């Protein structure tokens, strides 16, 4: 076995995908003094230090993270990079929020320079929050996605993104014809899908900004590129749902609009899914489609409470999304803390173990990437985060009073944020470390 990098420390992951949350405990893998060996960007050995030490040639450099917690890189299953600069926009619910804040902000991405600048900022935000993979919305402009993919290749990140497709109910400068949308998306897929660790997501914004002619072009792309993703929004807000019923009177439900165009399936990810009818749940299950649960966004826009229990009951794969900029943070720890509160309001107790599963291996499964990322399994890609579990006086005090690992994890998702991210590794390399000043503080 050859390896290039050795990392020693306190590791936590979930060893296998599960169908019920009760099964998680038996797959929880905590190695308080562990060793991870990497051959460039691939995990080649993982286990207790005591067993692994003998594999190391004399004098081999080991990076030892003491008093830290090392977890798989976080997976953000729904986020809009062009909305970074409008995060925290006051006062509106979904449809007015789109009109007043989102569309004007997204119009700026016609400019290549702006796209470059915001892509760099966005990727830095992901990494400084320990997020190593994301499923990302661009804007309608191909150059928005071009900029993001170009910069992600420099990091060799596992990223999925796509240009928005929309041809109605938005300002003129953000609209395109169905044919133009098809052509530009096709060019981007041919250029980027499968390059290094990148994948393309065909991205109709949502049903209300799509004519039947646009959806037909989406279907055509889907058939031509069956291993590309399909990424859109579904059933987020009551006014939105009523509008979809008006616009598509022949569809049985909101999801049926997408389903009729063949847009459900293994590689389809639907953000939100807050107000689904029973037959929509069944359709998601039968088509093996996946959901992105976005707690901070759902609370911020007052959209509703996602029913996590139902997703388990219906066996629908699920990831966690920040949905920036309706979501209020890039940070997955904070997002999990809010997911817990969404559960509390419905008498569902989200355990730390389940929360971390959704943000890592479960999210990978929702994106059909669980053979590549999501835990420290041998053969997987080396994307992980070194967390410092106690950085503020309050966290230190609380940490001293938490004994079990699950309690430490739960406190991290309650009190934690980007200050807790000590190192982020992508493809076996450190791609983020706090500045010395932050580290010392
Ligand atoms: N539905 C359609 N577009 C959007 C968007 O940009 N953000 C959210 N949260 N929902 C949407
Ligand atoms: Zn969204």
Short mmCIF file of C-alpha atoms and ligand atoms in Angstrom, two decimals, residues 78 80 233 272 323, ligand 2:
data_model
loop_
_atom_site.label_atom_id
_atom_site.label_comp_id
_atom_site.label_asym_id
_atom_site.label_seq_id
_atom_site.Cartn_x
_atom_site.Cartn_y
_atom_site.Cartn_z
CA UNK A 78 -29.06 23.02 -2.20
CA UNK A 80 -27.57 29.51 -4.78
CA UNK A 233 -37.61 23.74 -6.24
CA UNK A 272 -37.99 22.21 0.16
CA UNK A 323 -30.29 27.50 0.44
ZN1 LIG B 2 -33.35 27.50 -3.46
#
